[in-house]
mmCIF file of C-alpha atoms and ligand atoms in Angstrom:
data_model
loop_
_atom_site.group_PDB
_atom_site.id
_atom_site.type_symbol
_atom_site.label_atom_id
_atom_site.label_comp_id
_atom_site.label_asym_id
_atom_site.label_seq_id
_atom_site.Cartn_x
_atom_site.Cartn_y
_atom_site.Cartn_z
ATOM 1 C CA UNK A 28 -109.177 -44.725 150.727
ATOM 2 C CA UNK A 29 -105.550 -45.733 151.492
ATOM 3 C CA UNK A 30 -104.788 -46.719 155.252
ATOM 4 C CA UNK A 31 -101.176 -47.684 155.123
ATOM 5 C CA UNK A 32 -100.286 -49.699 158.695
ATOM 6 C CA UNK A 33 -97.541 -47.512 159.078
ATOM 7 C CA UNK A 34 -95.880 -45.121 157.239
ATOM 8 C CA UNK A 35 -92.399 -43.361 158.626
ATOM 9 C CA UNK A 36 -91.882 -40.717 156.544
ATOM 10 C CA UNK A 37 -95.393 -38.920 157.118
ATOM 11 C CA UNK A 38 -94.999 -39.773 160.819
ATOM 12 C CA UNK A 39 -91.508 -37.973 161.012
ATOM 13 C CA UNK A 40 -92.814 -35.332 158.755
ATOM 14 C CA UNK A 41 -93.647 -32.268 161.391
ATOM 15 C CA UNK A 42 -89.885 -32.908 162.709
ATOM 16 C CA UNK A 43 -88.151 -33.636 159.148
ATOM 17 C CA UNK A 44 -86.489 -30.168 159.422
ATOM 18 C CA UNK A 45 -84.903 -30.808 162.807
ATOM 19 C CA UNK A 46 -83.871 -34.550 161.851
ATOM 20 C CA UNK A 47 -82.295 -33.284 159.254
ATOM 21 C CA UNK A 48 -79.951 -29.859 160.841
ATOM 22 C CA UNK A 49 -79.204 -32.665 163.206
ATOM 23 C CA UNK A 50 -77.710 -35.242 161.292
ATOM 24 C CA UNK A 51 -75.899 -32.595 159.582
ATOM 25 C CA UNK A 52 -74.189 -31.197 162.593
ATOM 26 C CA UNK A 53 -73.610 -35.033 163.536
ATOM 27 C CA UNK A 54 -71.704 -35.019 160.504
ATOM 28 C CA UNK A 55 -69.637 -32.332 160.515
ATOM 29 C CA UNK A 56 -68.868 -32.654 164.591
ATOM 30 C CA UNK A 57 -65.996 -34.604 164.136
ATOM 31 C CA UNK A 58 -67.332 -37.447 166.411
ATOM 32 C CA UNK A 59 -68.297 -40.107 164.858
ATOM 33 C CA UNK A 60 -67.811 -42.743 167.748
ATOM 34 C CA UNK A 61 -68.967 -41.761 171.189
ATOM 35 C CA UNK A 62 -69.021 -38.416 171.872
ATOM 36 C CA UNK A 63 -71.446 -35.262 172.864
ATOM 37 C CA UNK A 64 -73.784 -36.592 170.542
ATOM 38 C CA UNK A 65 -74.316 -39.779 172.293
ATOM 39 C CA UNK A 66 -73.553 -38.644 175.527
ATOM 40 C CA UNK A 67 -76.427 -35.986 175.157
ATOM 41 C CA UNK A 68 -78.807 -38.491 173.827
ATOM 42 C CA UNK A 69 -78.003 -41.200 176.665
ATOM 43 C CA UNK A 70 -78.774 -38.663 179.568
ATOM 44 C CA UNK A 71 -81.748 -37.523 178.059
ATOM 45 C CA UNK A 72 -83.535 -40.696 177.516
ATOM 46 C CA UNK A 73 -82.640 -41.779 181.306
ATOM 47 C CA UNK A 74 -84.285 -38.337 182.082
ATOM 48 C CA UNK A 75 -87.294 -38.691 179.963
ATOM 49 C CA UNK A 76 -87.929 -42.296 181.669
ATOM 50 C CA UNK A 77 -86.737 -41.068 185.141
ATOM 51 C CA UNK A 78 -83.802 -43.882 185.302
ATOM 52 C CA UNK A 79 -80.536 -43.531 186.790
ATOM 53 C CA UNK A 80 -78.468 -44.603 184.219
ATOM 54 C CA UNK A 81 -78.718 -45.365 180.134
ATOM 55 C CA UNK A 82 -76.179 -46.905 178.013
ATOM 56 C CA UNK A 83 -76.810 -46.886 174.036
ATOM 57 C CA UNK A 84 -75.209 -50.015 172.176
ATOM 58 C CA UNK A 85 -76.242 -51.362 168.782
ATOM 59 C CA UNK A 86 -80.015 -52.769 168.580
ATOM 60 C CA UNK A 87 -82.453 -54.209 171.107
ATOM 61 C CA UNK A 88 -81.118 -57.691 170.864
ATOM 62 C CA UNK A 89 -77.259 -56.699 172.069
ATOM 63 C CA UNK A 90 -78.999 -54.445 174.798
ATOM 64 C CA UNK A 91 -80.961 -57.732 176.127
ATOM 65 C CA UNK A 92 -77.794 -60.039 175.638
ATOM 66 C CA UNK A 93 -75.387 -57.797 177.353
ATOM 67 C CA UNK A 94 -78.142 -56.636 179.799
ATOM 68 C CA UNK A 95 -77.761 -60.792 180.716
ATOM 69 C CA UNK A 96 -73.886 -61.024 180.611
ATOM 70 C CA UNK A 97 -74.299 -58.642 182.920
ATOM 71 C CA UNK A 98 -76.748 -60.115 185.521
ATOM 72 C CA UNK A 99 -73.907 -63.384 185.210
ATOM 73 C CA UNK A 100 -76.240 -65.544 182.890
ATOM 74 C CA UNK A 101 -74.046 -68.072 180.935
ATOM 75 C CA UNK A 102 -74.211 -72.286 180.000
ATOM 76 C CA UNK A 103 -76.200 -73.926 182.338
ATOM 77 C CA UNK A 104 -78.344 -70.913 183.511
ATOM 78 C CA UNK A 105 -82.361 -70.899 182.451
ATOM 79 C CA UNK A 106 -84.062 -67.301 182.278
ATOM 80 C CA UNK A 107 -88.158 -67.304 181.732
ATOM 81 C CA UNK A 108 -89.214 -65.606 178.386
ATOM 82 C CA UNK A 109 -92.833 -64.863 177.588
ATOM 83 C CA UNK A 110 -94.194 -67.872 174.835
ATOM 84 C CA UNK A 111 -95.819 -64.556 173.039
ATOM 85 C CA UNK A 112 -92.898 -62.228 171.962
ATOM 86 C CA UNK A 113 -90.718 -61.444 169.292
ATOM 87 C CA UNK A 114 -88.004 -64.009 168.860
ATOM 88 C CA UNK A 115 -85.369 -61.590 169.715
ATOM 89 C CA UNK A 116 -86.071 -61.918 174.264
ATOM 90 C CA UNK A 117 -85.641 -65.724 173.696
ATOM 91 C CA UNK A 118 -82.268 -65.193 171.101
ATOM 92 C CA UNK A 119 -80.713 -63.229 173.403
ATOM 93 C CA UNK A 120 -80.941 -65.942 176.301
ATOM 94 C CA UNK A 121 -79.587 -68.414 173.731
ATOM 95 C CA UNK A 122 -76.699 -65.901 172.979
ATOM 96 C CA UNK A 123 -75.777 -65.984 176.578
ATOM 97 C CA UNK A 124 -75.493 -70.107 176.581
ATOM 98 C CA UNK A 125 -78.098 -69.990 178.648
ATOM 99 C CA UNK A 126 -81.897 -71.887 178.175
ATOM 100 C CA UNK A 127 -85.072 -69.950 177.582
ATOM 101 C CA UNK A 128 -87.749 -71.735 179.308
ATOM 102 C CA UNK A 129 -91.132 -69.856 178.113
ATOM 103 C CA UNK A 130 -94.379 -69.194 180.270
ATOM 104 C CA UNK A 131 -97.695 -68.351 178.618
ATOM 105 C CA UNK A 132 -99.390 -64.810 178.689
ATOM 106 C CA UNK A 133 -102.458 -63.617 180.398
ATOM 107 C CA UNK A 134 -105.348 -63.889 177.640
ATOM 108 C CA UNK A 135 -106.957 -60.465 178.481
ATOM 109 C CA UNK A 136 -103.494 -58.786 177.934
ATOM 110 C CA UNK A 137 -101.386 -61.000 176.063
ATOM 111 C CA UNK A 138 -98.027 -60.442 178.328
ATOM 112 C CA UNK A 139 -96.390 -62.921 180.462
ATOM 113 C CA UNK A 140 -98.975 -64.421 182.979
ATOM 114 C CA UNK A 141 -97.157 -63.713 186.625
ATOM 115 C CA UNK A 142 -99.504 -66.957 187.769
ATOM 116 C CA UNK A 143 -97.582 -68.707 185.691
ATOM 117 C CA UNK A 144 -94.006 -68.479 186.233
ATOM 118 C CA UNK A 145 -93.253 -69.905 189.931
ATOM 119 C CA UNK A 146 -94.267 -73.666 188.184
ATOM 120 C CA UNK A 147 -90.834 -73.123 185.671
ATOM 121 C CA UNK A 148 -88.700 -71.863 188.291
ATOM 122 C CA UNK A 149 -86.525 -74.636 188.756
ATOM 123 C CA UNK A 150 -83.021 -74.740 190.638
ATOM 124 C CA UNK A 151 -81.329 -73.118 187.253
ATOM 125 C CA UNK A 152 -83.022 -70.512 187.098
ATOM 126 C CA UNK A 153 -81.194 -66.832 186.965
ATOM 127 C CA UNK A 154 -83.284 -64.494 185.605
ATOM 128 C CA UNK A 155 -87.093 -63.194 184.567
ATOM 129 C CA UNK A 156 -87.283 -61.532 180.632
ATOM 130 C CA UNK A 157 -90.891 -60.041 180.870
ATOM 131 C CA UNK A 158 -91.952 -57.998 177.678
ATOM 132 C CA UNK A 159 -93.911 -54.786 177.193
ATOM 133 C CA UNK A 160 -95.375 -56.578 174.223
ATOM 134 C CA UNK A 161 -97.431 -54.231 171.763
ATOM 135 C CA UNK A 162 -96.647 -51.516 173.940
ATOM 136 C CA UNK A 163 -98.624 -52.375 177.108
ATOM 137 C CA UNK A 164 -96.367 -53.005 180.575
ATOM 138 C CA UNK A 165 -95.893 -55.895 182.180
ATOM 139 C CA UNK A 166 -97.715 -56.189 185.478
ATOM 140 C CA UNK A 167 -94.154 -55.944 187.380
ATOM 141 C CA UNK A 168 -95.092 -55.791 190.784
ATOM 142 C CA UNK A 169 -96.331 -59.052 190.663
ATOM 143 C CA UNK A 170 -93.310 -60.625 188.828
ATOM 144 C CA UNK A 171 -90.761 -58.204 190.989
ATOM 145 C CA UNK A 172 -92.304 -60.113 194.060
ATOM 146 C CA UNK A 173 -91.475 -63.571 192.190
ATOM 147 C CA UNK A 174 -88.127 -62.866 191.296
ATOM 148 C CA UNK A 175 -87.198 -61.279 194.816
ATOM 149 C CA UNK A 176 -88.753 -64.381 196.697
ATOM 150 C CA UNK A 177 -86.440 -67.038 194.515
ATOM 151 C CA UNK A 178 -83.728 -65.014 194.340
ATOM 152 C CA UNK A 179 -83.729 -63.931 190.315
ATOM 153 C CA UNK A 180 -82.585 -60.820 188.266
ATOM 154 C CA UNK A 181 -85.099 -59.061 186.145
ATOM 155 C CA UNK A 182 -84.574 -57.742 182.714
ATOM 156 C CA UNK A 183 -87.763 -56.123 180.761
ATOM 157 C CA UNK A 184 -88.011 -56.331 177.585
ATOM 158 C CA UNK A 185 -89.368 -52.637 176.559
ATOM 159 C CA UNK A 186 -88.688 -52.633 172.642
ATOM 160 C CA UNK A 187 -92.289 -51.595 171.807
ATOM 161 C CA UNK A 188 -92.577 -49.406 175.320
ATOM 162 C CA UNK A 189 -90.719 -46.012 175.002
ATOM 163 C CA UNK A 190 -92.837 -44.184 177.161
ATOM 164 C CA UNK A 191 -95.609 -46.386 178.799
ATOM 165 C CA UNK A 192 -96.556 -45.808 182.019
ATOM 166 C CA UNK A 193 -96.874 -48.154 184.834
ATOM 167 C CA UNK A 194 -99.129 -47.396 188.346
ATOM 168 C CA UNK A 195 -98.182 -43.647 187.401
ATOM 169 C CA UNK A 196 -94.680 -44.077 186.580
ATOM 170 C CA UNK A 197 -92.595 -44.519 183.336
ATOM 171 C CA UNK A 198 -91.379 -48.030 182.163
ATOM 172 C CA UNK A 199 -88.017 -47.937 182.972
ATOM 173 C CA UNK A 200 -88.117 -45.496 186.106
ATOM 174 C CA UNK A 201 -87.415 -48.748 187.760
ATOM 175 C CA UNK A 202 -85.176 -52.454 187.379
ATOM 176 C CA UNK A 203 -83.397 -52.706 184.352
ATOM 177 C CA UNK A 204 -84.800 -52.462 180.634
ATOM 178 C CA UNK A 205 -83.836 -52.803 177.187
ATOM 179 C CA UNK A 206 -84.866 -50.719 174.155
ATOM 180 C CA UNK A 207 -84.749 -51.078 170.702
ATOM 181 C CA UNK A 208 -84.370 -47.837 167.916
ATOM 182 C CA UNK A 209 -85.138 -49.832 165.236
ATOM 183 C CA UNK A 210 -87.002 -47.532 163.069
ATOM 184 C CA UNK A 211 -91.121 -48.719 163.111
ATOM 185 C CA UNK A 212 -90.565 -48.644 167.221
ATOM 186 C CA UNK A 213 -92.602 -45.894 168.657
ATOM 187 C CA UNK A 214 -88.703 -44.302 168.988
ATOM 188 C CA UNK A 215 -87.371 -45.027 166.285
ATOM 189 C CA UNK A 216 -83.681 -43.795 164.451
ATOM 190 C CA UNK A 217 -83.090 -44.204 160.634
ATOM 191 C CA UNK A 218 -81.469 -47.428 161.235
ATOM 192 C CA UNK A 219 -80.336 -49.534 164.297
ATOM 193 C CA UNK A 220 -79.701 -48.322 167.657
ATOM 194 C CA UNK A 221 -80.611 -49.605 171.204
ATOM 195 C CA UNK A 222 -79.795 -49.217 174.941
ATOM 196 C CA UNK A 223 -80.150 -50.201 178.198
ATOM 197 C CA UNK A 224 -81.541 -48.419 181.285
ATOM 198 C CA UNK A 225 -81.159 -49.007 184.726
ATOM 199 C CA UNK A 226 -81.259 -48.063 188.131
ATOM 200 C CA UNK A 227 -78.407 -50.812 189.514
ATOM 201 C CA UNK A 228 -75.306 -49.370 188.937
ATOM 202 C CA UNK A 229 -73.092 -52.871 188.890
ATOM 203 C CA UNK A 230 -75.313 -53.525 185.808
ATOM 204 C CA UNK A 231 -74.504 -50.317 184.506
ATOM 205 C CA UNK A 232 -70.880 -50.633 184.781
ATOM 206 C CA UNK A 233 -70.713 -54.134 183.487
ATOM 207 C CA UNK A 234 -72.956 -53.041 180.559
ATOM 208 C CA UNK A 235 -70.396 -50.378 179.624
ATOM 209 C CA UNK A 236 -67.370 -52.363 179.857
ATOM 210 C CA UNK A 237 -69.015 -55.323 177.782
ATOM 211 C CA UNK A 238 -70.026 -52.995 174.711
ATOM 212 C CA UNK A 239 -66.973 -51.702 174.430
ATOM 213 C CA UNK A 240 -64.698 -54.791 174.123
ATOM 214 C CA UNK A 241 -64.692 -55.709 177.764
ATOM 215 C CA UNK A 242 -62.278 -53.066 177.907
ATOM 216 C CA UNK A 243 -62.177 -49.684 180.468
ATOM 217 C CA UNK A 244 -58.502 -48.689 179.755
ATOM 218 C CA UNK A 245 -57.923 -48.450 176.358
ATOM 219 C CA UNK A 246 -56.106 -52.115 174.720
ATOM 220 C CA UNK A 247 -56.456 -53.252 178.500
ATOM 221 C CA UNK A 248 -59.584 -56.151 178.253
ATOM 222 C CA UNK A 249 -60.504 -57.264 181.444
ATOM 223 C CA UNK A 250 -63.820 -59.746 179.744
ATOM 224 C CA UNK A 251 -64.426 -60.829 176.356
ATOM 225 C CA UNK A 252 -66.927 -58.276 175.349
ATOM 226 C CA UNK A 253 -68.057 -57.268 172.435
ATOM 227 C CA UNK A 254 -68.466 -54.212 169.702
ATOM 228 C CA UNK A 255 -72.317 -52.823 170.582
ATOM 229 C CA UNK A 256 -72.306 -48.995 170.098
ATOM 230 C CA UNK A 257 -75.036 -46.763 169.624
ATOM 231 C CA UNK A 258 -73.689 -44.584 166.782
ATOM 232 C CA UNK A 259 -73.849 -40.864 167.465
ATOM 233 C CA UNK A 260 -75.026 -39.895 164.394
ATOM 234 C CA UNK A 261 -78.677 -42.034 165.157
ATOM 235 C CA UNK A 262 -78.060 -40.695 169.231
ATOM 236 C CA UNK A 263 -78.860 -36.946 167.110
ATOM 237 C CA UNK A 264 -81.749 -38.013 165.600
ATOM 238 C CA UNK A 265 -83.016 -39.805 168.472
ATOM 239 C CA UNK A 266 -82.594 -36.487 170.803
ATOM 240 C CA UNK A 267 -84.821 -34.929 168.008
ATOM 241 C CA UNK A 268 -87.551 -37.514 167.638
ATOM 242 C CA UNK A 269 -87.157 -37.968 171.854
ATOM 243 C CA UNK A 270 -88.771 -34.393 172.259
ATOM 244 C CA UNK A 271 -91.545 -35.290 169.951
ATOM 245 C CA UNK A 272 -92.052 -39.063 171.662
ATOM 246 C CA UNK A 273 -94.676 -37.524 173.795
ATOM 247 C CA UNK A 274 -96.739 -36.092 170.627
ATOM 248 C CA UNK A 275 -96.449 -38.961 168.975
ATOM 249 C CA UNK A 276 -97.927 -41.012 171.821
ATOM 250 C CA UNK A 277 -100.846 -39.175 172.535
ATOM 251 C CA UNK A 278 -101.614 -39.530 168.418
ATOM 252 C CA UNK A 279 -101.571 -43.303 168.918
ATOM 253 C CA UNK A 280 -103.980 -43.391 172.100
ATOM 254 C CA UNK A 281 -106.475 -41.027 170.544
ATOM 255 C CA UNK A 282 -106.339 -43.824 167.456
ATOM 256 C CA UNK A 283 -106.441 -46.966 170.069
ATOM 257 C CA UNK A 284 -109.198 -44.896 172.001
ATOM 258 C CA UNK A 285 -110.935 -44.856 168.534
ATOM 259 C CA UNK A 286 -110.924 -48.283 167.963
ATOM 260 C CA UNK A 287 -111.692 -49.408 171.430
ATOM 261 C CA UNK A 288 -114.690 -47.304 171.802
ATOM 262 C CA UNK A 289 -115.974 -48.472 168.126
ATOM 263 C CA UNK A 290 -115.302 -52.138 168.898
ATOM 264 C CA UNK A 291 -116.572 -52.272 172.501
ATOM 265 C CA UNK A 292 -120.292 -50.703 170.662
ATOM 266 C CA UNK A 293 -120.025 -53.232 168.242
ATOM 267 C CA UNK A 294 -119.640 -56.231 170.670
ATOM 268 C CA UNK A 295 -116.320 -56.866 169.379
ATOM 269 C CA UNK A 296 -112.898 -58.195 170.748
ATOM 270 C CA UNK A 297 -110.569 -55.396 171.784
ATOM 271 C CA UNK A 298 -107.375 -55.090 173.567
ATOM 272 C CA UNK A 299 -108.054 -54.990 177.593
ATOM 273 C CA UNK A 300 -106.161 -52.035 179.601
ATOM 274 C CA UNK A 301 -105.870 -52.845 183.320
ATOM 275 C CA UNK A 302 -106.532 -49.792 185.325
ATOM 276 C CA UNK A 303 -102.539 -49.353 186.457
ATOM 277 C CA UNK A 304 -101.701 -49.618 182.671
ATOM 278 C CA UNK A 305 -100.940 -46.500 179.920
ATOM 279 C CA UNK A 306 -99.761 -48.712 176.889
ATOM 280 C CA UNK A 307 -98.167 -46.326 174.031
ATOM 281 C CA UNK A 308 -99.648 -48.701 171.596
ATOM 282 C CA UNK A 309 -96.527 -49.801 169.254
ATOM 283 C CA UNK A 310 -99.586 -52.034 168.325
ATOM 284 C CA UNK A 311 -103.301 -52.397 168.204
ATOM 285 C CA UNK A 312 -103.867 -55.727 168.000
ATOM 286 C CA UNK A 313 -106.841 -58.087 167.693
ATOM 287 C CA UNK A 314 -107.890 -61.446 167.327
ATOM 288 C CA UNK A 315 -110.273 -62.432 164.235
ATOM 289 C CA UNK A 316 -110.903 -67.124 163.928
ATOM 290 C CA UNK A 317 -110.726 -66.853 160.223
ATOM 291 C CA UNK A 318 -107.959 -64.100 160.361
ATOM 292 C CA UNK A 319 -106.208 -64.610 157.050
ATOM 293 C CA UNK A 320 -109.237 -64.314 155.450
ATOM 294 C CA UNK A 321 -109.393 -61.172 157.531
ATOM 295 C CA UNK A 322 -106.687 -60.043 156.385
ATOM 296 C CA UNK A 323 -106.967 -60.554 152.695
ATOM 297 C CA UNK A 324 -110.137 -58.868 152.992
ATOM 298 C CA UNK A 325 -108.645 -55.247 154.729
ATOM 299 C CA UNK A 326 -106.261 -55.174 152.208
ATOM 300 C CA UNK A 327 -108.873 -55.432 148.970
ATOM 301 C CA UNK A 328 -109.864 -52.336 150.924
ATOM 302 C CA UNK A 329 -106.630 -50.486 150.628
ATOM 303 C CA UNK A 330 -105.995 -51.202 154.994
ATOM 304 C CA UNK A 331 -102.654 -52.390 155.441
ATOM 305 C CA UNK A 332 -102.072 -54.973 158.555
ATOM 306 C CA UNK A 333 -99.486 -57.083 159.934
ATOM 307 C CA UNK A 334 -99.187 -60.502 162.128
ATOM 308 C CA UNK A 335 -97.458 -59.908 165.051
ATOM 309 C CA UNK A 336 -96.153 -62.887 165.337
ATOM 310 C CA UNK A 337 -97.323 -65.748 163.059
ATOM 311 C CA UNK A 338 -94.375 -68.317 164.133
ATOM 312 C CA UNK A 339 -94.195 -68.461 168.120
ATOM 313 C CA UNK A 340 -90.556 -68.830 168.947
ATOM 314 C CA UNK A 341 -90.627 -72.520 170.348
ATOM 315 C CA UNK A 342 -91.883 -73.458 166.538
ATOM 316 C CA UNK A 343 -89.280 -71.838 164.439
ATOM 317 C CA UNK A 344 -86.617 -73.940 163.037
ATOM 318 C CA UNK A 345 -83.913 -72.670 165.038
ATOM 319 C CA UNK A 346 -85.699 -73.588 168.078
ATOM 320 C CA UNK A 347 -86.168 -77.744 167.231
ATOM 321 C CA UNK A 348 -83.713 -78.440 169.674
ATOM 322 C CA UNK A 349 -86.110 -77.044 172.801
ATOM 323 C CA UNK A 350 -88.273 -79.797 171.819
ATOM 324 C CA UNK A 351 -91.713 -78.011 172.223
ATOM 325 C CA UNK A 352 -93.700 -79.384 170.072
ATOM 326 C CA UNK A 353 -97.143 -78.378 168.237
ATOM 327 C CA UNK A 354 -99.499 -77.841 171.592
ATOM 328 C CA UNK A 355 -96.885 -77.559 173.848
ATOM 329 C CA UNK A 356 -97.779 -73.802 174.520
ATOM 330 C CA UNK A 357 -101.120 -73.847 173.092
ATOM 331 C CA UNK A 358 -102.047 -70.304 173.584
ATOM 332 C CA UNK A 359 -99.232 -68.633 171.550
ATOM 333 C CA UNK A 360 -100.062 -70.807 169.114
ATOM 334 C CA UNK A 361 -103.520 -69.736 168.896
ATOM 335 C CA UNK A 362 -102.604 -66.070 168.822
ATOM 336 C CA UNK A 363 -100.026 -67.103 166.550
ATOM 337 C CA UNK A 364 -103.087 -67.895 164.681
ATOM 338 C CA UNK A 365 -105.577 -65.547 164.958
ATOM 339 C CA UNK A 366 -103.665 -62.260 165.988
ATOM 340 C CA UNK A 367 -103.586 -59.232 163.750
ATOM 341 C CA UNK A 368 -102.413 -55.510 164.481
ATOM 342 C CA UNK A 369 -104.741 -52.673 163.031
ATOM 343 C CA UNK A 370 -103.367 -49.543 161.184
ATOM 344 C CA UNK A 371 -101.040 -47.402 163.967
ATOM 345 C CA UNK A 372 -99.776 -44.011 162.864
ATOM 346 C CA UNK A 373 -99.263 -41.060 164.599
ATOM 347 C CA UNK A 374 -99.603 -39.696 161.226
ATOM 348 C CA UNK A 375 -103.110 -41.407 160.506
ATOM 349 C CA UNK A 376 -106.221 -39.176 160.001
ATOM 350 C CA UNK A 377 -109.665 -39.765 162.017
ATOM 351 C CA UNK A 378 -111.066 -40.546 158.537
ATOM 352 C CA UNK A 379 -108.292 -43.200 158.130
ATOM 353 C CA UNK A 380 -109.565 -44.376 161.629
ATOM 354 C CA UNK A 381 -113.372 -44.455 160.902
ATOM 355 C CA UNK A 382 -112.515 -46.411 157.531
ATOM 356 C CA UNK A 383 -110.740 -49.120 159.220
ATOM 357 C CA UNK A 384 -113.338 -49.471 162.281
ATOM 358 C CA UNK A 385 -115.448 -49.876 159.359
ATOM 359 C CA UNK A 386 -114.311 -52.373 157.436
ATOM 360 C CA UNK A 387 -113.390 -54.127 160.403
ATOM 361 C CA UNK A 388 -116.840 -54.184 161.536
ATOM 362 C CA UNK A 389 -118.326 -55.258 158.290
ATOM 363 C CA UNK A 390 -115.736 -58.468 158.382
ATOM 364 C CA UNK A 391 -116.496 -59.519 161.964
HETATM 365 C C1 PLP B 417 -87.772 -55.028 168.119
HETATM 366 C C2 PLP B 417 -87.724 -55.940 169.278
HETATM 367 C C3 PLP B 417 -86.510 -56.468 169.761
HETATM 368 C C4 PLP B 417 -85.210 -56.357 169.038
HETATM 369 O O1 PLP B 417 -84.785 -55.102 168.728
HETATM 370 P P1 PLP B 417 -83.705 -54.881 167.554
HETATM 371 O O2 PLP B 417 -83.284 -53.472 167.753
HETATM 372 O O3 PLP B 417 -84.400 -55.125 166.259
HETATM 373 O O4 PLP B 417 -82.590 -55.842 167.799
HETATM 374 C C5 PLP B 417 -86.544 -57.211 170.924
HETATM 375 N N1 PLP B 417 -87.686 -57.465 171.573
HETATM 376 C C6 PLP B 417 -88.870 -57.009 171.129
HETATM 377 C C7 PLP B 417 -90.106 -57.326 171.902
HETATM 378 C C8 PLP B 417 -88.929 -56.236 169.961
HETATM 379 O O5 PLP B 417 -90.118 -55.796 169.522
#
């Protein structure tokens, strides 16, 4: 048996129909920057999340660097980014001129540890960047509470989050948040896309102003901004695959439940849901000390997996000059190390499941 990790084209299957009419009216609408299309898709995903306002722009990363322009990061400023992410939250700090200065997760949930962060707040510091990593929020309360007490913007990071819930309400129904489309997110379009919520409408305006050139009035450019747009033929597919989000979701937690309940019987390692947590699980991801090995072995049995993230971002290359070297932030390097995410497809069969749990047993 075949258990690819993911596979987009069975997932979008049930919907293929609808994608399809709608990138065909996208086509022949006559819009093909701005327009109903994107407008439409903009004011449904701030309804769907309960958030005031939504701006689309390019990908994820623009939606976190303008989200920062906008909160006044530049040179000199520091912003906290999780050690454990996807390079992209720290890039977009760099982007800005400004210096991410990372804090180490929580081991139970792997997100950004809110016990940690007060001991890098230093007189620089502008802003917070927590992550919804792997699909699970961010305990914001406690890192709203930091932020408000020194004085710092928040901007989460909810790439792999389209629809997780937090004590009741939706990721994003509150603060500001970024999103990426890219196509293996749980809302994904058929190439890039992005956006930015919020419920602060300064950051709005500045966000909307900054995508577009820095400009309001057209050839009048009040900033140097840039050219971020969400384009409105991926806004119509993402108004398709948005009323199918919820579907989708409830797919991947009957998988995760799978897992977890298989795992927790076998005495093994599983991901740890706080009680005021509904992770959408963009991921299922555990930890295995020989995990290559692992690895190697799950795919002899036809179970595809991937490392999410086997570089940490203060040991790439590009990230030499933060001087953080081997140990530095020792526990994204061991996840680094020993982290692997399971099979997740909405599309994936309960026999798919039970193969993996299987195997996975067998190799523990
Ligand atoms: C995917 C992702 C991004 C970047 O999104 P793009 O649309 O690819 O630019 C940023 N942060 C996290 C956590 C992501 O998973």
């Amino acid at each position: 048996m075949k258990v690819p990790f993911l596979d987009l084209a069975a997932a979008a299957a049930p919907i293929q129909p609808e994608i399809e009419a709608a990138l065909l009216r996208a086509a022949r609408s006559g819009h093909f920057i701005g327009g109903p299309e994107l407008e439409h898709f903009e004011a449904d995903f701030a309804a769907y999340l309960g958030a005031p306002h939504c701006l689309g722009v390019a990908n994820g990363l623009d939606a976190l660097a303008l989200g920062l322009r906008a909160m006044g990061l530049g040179p000199g400023d520091e912003a906290i980014v999780p050690s454990n992410t996807y390079i992209a939250t720290w890039l977009a700090v760099s982007q800005c001129g400004a210096r991410p200065v990372p804090v180490e997760p929580r081991e139970d949930t792997y997100n950004l540890d809110p016990a940690r962060i007060e001991e890098a707040v230093t007189p620089r510091t502008r802003a917070i960047l927590p992550v919804h990593l792997y699909g699970q929020p961010a305990d914001m309360d406690a890192i709203n509470e930091i932020a408000a007490r020194h004085g710092l913007h928040v901007l989460q990071d909810a790439a792999q989050a389209h629809g997780a819930g937090y004590k009741g309400r939706k990721v994003g129904a509150s603060g500001s948040c970024t999103w990426s489309f890219y196509p293996s997110k749980n809302l994904g379009a058929l190439g890039d896309g992005g956006a930015l919520t919020t419920d602060d409408a300064g950051i709005a305006h500045a966000v909307g102003v900054l995508r577009n050139y820095g400009s309001q009035v057209k050839y009048e450019n009040e900033v140097k901004g840039v050219n971020s747009r969400l384009d409105p033929i991926q806004a119509a597919v993402l108004s398709v695959k948005l009323r199918s989000l919820d579907r989708a979701t409830a797919r991947r937690r009957e998988i995760a439940a799978r897992y977890s309940a298989a795992f927790a019987k076998a005495g093994l390692d599983h991901p740890h849901v706080p009680d005021w947590a509904d992770p959408v699980w963009h991921l299922y991801v555990m930890r295995h000390p020989e995990r290559d090995a692992f690895q190697a072995r799950l795919a002899e049995a036809g179970i595809g997996t991937v490392i999410h993230y086997p570089i940490p971002p203060h040991r790439q290359k590009a990230y030499a000059d933060a001087g953080l070297a081997e140990g530095s932030l020792p526990l994204a390097e061991t996840l680094a190390r020993e982290v692997v995410s399971l099979p997740m497809c909405p599309a994936q069969t309960d026999a798919q499941t039970d193969h993996v749990i299987d195997r996975v047993i067998a190799l523990f």
